[in-house]
Coordinates of N, CA and C in Angstrom, one line a residue:
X1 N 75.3 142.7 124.9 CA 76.2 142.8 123.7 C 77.0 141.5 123.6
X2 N 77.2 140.8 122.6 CA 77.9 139.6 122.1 C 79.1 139.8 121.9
X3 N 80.0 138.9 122.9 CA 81.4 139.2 122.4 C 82.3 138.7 121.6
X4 N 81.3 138.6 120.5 CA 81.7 137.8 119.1 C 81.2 138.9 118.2
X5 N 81.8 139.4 117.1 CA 80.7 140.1 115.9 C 80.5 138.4 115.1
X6 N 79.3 138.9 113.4 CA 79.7 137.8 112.6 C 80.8 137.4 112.5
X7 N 81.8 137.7 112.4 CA 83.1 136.7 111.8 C 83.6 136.2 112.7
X8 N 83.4 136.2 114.2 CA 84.0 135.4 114.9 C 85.3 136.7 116.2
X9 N 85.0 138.4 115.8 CA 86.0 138.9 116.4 C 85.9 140.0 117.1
X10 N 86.5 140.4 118.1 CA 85.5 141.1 119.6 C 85.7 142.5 118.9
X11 N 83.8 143.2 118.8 CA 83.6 143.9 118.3 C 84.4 145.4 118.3
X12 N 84.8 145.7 119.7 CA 85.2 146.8 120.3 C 86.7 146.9 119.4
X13 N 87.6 145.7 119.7 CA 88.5 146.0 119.6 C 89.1 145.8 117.6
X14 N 88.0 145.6 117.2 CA 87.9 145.5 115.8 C 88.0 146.7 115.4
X15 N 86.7 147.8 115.9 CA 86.5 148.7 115.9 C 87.6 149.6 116.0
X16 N 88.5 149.7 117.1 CA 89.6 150.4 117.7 C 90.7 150.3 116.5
X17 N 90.6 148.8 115.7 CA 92.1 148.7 114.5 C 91.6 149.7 113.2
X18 N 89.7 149.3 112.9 CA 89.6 150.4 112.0 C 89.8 151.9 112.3
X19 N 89.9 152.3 113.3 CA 89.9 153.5 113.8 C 91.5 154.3 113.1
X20 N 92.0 153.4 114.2 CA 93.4 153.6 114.1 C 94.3 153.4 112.4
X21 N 93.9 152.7 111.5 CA 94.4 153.0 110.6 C 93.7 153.9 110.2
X22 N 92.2 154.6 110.1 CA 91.7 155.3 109.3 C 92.4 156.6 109.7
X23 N 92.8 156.9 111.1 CA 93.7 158.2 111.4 C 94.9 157.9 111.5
X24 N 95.3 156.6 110.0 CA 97.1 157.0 110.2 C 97.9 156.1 110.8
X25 N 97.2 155.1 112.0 CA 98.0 154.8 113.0 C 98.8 153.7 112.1
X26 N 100.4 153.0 112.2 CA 100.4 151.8 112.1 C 100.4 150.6 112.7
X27 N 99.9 149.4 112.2 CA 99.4 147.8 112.7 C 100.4 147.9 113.9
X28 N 101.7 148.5 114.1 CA 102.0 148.1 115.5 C 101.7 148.8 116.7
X29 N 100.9 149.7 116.6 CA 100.3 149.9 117.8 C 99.1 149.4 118.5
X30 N 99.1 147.9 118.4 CA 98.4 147.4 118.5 C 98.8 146.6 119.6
X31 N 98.3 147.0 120.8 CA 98.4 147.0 122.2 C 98.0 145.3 123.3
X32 N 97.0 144.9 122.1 CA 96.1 143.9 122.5 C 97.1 142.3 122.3
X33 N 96.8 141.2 122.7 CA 96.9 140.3 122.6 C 96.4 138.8 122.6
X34 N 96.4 138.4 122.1 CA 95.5 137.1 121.5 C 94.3 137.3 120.8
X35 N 93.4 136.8 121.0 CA 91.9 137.1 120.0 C 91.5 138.7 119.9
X36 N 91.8 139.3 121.3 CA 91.6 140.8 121.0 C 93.1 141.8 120.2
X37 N 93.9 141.2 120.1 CA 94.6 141.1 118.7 C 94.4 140.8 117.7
X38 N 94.0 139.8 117.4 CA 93.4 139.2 116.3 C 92.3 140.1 115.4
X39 N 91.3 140.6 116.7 CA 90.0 141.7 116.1 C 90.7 142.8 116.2
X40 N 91.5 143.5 116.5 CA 92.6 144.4 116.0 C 93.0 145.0 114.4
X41 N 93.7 143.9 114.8 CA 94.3 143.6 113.5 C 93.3 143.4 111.9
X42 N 92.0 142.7 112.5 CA 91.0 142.1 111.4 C 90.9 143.9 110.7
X43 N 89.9 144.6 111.9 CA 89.7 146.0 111.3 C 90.1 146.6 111.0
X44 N 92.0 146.7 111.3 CA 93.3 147.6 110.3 C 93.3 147.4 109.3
X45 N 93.3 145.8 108.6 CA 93.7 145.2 107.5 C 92.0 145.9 107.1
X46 N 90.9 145.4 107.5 CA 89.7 145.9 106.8 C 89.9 146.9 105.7
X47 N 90.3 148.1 106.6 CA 89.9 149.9 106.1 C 91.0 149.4 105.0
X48 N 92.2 149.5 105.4 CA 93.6 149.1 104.8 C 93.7 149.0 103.5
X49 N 92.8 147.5 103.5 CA 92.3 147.0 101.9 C 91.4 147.4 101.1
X50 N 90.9 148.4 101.9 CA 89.8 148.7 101.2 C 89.9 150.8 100.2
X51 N 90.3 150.2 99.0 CA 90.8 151.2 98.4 C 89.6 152.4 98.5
X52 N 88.5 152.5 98.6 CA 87.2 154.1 98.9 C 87.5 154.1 100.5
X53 N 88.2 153.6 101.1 CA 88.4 154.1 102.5 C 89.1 155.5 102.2
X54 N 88.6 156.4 103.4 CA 88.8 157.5 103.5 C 90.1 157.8 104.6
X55 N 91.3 157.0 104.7 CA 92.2 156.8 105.3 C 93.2 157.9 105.2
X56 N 93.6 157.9 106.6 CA 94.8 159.0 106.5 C 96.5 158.3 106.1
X57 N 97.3 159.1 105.5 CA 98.4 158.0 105.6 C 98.9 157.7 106.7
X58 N 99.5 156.7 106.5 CA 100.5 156.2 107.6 C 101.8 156.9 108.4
X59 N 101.3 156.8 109.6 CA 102.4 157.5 110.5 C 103.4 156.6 110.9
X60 N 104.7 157.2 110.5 CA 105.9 156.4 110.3 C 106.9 157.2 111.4
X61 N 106.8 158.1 111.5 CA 107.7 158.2 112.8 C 106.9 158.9 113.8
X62 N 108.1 158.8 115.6 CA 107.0 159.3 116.5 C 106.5 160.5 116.4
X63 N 105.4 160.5 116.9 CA 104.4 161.6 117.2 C 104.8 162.2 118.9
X64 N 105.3 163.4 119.2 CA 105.0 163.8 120.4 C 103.8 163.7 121.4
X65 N 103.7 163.3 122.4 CA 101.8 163.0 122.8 C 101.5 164.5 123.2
X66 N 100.6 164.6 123.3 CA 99.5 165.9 123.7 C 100.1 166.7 125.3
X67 N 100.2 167.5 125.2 CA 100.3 167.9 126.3 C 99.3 167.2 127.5
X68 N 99.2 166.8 128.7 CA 98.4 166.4 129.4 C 97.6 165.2 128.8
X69 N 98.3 164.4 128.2 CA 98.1 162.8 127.9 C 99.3 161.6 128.5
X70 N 98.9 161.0 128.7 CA 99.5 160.0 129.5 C 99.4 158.9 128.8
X71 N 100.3 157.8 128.2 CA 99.9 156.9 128.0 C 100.2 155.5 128.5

């Protein structure tokens, strides 16, 4: 696997920013830093912008974690 997609941004963690805004999350839980920030961020803004995205709203305040999650 190439750790470039086409545009130049590491696929995984592209993946992980579309994720995260499609269930809600906001751009600052964005954990990563440098280029795997960058592909972060690319795939938040993706879904984001993209008005037929099937996106949840944005979660604005904290969330309690799950019982038996750790983060």
């Amino acid at each position: 696997m190439s750790l470039k997609d086409k545009d130049g941004f590491h696929p995984e963690a592209r993946s992980e920013g579309r994720m995260a805004r499609l269930n809600g999350k906001p751009l600052n839980i964005n954990w990563f830093t440098g280029w795997l920030g960058e592909s972060f961020e690319a795939g938040w803004r993706e879904v984001d912008e993209d008005p037929e995205a099937p996106k949840a709203d944005l979660i604005t305040e904290l969330q309690p974690l799950e019982e038996g999650y750790h983060a």
